[in-house]
mmCIF file of C-alpha atoms in Angstrom:
data_model
loop_
_atom_site.group_PDB
_atom_site.id
_atom_site.type_symbol
_atom_site.label_atom_id
_atom_site.label_comp_id
_atom_site.label_asym_id
_atom_site.label_seq_id
_atom_site.Cartn_x
_atom_site.Cartn_y
_atom_site.Cartn_z
ATOM 1 C CA UNK A 21 158.996 -57.430 77.276
ATOM 2 C CA UNK A 22 159.552 -60.387 74.960
ATOM 3 C CA UNK A 23 157.684 -60.856 71.780
ATOM 4 C CA UNK A 24 157.678 -64.594 70.986
ATOM 5 C CA UNK A 25 157.313 -64.220 67.195
ATOM 6 C CA UNK A 26 159.797 -63.361 65.801
ATOM 7 C CA UNK A 27 161.876 -63.432 69.215
ATOM 8 C CA UNK A 28 162.273 -59.770 69.951
ATOM 9 C CA UNK A 29 163.197 -58.389 73.165
ATOM 10 C CA UNK A 30 161.789 -54.881 73.899
ATOM 11 C CA UNK A 31 162.980 -52.680 76.840
ATOM 12 C CA UNK A 32 161.426 -49.462 77.765
ATOM 13 C CA UNK A 33 162.185 -46.813 80.365
ATOM 14 C CA UNK A 34 161.368 -43.201 80.705
ATOM 15 C CA UNK A 35 162.240 -39.768 82.487
ATOM 16 C CA UNK A 36 159.676 -36.998 83.037
ATOM 17 C CA UNK A 37 159.400 -35.919 79.364
ATOM 18 C CA UNK A 38 161.378 -38.497 77.452
ATOM 19 C CA UNK A 39 161.593 -42.208 76.833
ATOM 20 C CA UNK A 40 164.361 -44.831 75.895
ATOM 21 C CA UNK A 41 163.641 -47.893 73.952
ATOM 22 C CA UNK A 42 166.075 -50.729 73.402
ATOM 23 C CA UNK A 43 164.982 -53.391 70.865
ATOM 24 C CA UNK A 44 167.114 -56.619 70.306
ATOM 25 C CA UNK A 45 166.368 -58.690 67.199
ATOM 26 C CA UNK A 46 167.425 -62.449 66.715
ATOM 27 C CA UNK A 47 170.738 -63.189 65.163
ATOM 28 C CA UNK A 48 170.758 -63.041 61.477
ATOM 29 C CA UNK A 49 167.799 -60.530 61.130
ATOM 30 C CA UNK A 50 168.028 -59.355 57.520
ATOM 31 C CA UNK A 51 166.058 -56.008 58.135
ATOM 32 C CA UNK A 52 165.332 -54.924 61.619
ATOM 33 C CA UNK A 53 162.002 -52.961 61.482
ATOM 34 C CA UNK A 54 160.472 -50.687 63.989
ATOM 35 C CA UNK A 55 156.755 -49.467 63.219
ATOM 36 C CA UNK A 56 155.809 -45.955 64.058
ATOM 37 C CA UNK A 57 152.094 -45.806 64.497
ATOM 38 C CA UNK A 58 150.790 -42.388 65.386
ATOM 39 C CA UNK A 59 147.022 -43.533 64.963
ATOM 40 C CA UNK A 60 147.122 -45.829 67.977
ATOM 41 C CA UNK A 61 146.162 -44.561 71.378
ATOM 42 C CA UNK A 62 147.096 -46.280 74.731
ATOM 43 C CA UNK A 63 143.740 -45.243 76.576
ATOM 44 C CA UNK A 64 140.554 -44.506 75.050
ATOM 45 C CA UNK A 65 140.319 -41.576 72.579
ATOM 46 C CA UNK A 66 140.815 -40.714 69.061
ATOM 47 C CA UNK A 67 143.595 -39.256 66.952
ATOM 48 C CA UNK A 68 142.290 -36.741 64.602
ATOM 49 C CA UNK A 69 145.450 -35.308 63.292
ATOM 50 C CA UNK A 70 149.057 -36.447 63.150
ATOM 51 C CA UNK A 71 152.311 -35.486 61.333
ATOM 52 C CA UNK A 72 155.846 -37.302 60.799
ATOM 53 C CA UNK A 73 158.611 -35.263 59.203
ATOM 54 C CA UNK A 74 162.280 -35.784 58.749
ATOM 55 C CA UNK A 75 164.586 -34.637 61.492
ATOM 56 C CA UNK A 76 168.079 -33.298 61.550
ATOM 57 C CA UNK A 77 169.586 -36.319 60.006
ATOM 58 C CA UNK A 78 168.873 -39.877 58.795
ATOM 59 C CA UNK A 79 168.509 -41.121 62.132
ATOM 60 C CA UNK A 80 165.835 -38.821 63.439
ATOM 61 C CA UNK A 81 162.063 -38.013 62.791
ATOM 62 C CA UNK A 82 159.704 -35.606 64.445
ATOM 63 C CA UNK A 83 156.108 -34.629 64.474
ATOM 64 C CA UNK A 84 152.949 -34.407 66.457
ATOM 65 C CA UNK A 85 149.752 -36.010 67.364
ATOM 66 C CA UNK A 86 146.415 -34.231 68.127
ATOM 67 C CA UNK A 87 144.006 -36.402 70.211
ATOM 68 C CA UNK A 88 140.788 -36.109 71.999
ATOM 69 C CA UNK A 89 139.653 -38.309 74.931
ATOM 70 C CA UNK A 90 137.460 -37.992 78.033
ATOM 71 C CA UNK A 91 140.281 -36.573 79.999
ATOM 72 C CA UNK A 92 141.372 -33.901 77.489
ATOM 73 C CA UNK A 93 140.258 -30.328 77.537
ATOM 74 C CA UNK A 94 137.628 -29.216 75.019
ATOM 75 C CA UNK A 95 139.235 -29.388 71.488
ATOM 76 C CA UNK A 96 141.673 -32.000 72.583
ATOM 77 C CA UNK A 97 145.493 -31.529 72.978
ATOM 78 C CA UNK A 98 148.716 -31.847 70.876
ATOM 79 C CA UNK A 99 151.865 -33.906 71.877
ATOM 80 C CA UNK A 100 154.879 -33.047 70.015
ATOM 81 C CA UNK A 101 157.806 -35.407 69.658
ATOM 82 C CA UNK A 102 161.278 -35.922 68.504
ATOM 83 C CA UNK A 103 162.447 -39.600 67.882
ATOM 84 C CA UNK A 104 166.190 -40.251 67.506
ATOM 85 C CA UNK A 105 167.966 -43.497 66.768
ATOM 86 C CA UNK A 106 171.409 -44.728 67.426
ATOM 87 C CA UNK A 107 171.730 -45.685 63.856
ATOM 88 C CA UNK A 108 170.506 -44.519 60.425
ATOM 89 C CA UNK A 109 167.349 -45.905 59.083
ATOM 90 C CA UNK A 110 165.221 -45.814 55.923
ATOM 91 C CA UNK A 111 161.491 -45.137 55.787
ATOM 92 C CA UNK A 112 158.825 -46.785 53.588
ATOM 93 C CA UNK A 113 157.040 -43.607 52.832
ATOM 94 C CA UNK A 114 157.971 -40.193 51.513
ATOM 95 C CA UNK A 115 157.983 -37.423 54.360
ATOM 96 C CA UNK A 116 156.126 -35.707 55.602
ATOM 97 C CA UNK A 117 153.194 -37.829 56.281
ATOM 98 C CA UNK A 118 150.069 -36.198 57.668
ATOM 99 C CA UNK A 119 146.506 -37.110 58.707
ATOM 100 C CA UNK A 120 144.673 -39.115 61.401
ATOM 101 C CA UNK A 121 146.211 -42.471 60.193
ATOM 102 C CA UNK A 122 149.974 -41.833 60.068
ATOM 103 C CA UNK A 123 151.916 -45.072 60.233
ATOM 104 C CA UNK A 124 155.272 -46.060 58.746
ATOM 105 C CA UNK A 125 158.175 -48.411 59.198
ATOM 106 C CA UNK A 126 161.818 -47.522 60.064
ATOM 107 C CA UNK A 127 164.359 -49.942 58.476
ATOM 108 C CA UNK A 128 167.578 -50.418 60.325
ATOM 109 C CA UNK A 129 169.025 -53.208 58.059
ATOM 110 C CA UNK A 130 170.797 -56.286 59.210
ATOM 111 C CA UNK A 131 170.951 -56.843 63.033
ATOM 112 C CA UNK A 132 172.082 -59.436 65.506
ATOM 113 C CA UNK A 133 171.063 -59.764 69.188
ATOM 114 C CA UNK A 134 174.362 -58.275 70.345
ATOM 115 C CA UNK A 135 173.762 -55.012 68.313
ATOM 116 C CA UNK A 136 170.208 -53.601 69.533
ATOM 117 C CA UNK A 137 168.473 -50.726 68.210
ATOM 118 C CA UNK A 138 168.270 -47.911 70.740
ATOM 119 C CA UNK A 139 165.630 -45.141 70.343
ATOM 120 C CA UNK A 140 165.057 -42.011 72.558
ATOM 121 C CA UNK A 141 161.957 -39.908 72.309
ATOM 122 C CA UNK A 142 161.448 -36.358 73.641
ATOM 123 C CA UNK A 143 157.841 -35.139 74.273
ATOM 124 C CA UNK A 144 156.374 -31.727 74.836
ATOM 125 C CA UNK A 145 152.805 -30.310 75.063
ATOM 126 C CA UNK A 146 154.229 -26.879 73.668
ATOM 127 C CA UNK A 147 156.098 -27.279 70.489
ATOM 128 C CA UNK A 148 158.784 -29.356 68.587
ATOM 129 C CA UNK A 149 161.510 -27.057 70.072
ATOM 130 C CA UNK A 150 160.395 -28.049 73.534
ATOM 131 C CA UNK A 151 160.344 -31.709 72.657
ATOM 132 C CA UNK A 152 164.011 -31.330 71.481
ATOM 133 C CA UNK A 153 165.023 -29.548 74.621
ATOM 134 C CA UNK A 154 163.483 -32.173 76.756
ATOM 135 C CA UNK A 155 165.125 -35.078 74.887
ATOM 136 C CA UNK A 156 168.640 -33.184 75.099
ATOM 137 C CA UNK A 157 168.244 -32.384 78.748
ATOM 138 C CA UNK A 158 166.684 -35.697 80.002
ATOM 139 C CA UNK A 159 168.456 -38.280 77.698
ATOM 140 C CA UNK A 160 171.509 -36.588 76.235
ATOM 141 C CA UNK A 161 173.031 -39.992 75.104
ATOM 142 C CA UNK A 162 172.106 -43.573 74.230
ATOM 143 C CA UNK A 163 172.430 -45.599 77.373
ATOM 144 C CA UNK A 164 169.409 -47.688 78.218
ATOM 145 C CA UNK A 165 170.896 -48.931 81.472
ATOM 146 C CA UNK A 166 171.776 -45.364 82.702
ATOM 147 C CA UNK A 167 168.274 -44.222 81.980
ATOM 148 C CA UNK A 168 166.718 -47.158 83.790
ATOM 149 C CA UNK A 169 169.012 -46.728 86.719
ATOM 150 C CA UNK A 170 168.142 -43.104 87.119
ATOM 151 C CA UNK A 171 164.459 -43.924 86.825
ATOM 152 C CA UNK A 172 164.758 -46.454 89.614
ATOM 153 C CA UNK A 173 166.692 -43.968 91.857
#
């Protein structure tokens, strides 16, 4: 997917319980920023609770989103996640963040098109440990092209 303003290329691919993102910024980008918006849903529904916390190092965050929609069981469901980046980032807000409107920005500093940001996200409906296990098992390293090829196989 190409975002015309400000000329950002976003590539997404997935496994059964994990996803890989590659984001290429224009040459000379002073601060490459990726927004994490836990309040946004893809299909109808509402997020009634979310949390974002520091991960194992300065290139990882983890958390959960609890949501309800017409397809969810009574009381909704919780999706746990671990997001790991291939480079350290800083965050606008002090962690942890909690509530139904959790949003923040990950700042990666200067970037050029030849140095894309790679993110991988593990998911679990059970707990954070499960999200970490799924990430480690399904996308053990940063390699967008390898994950894409495996998804197409």
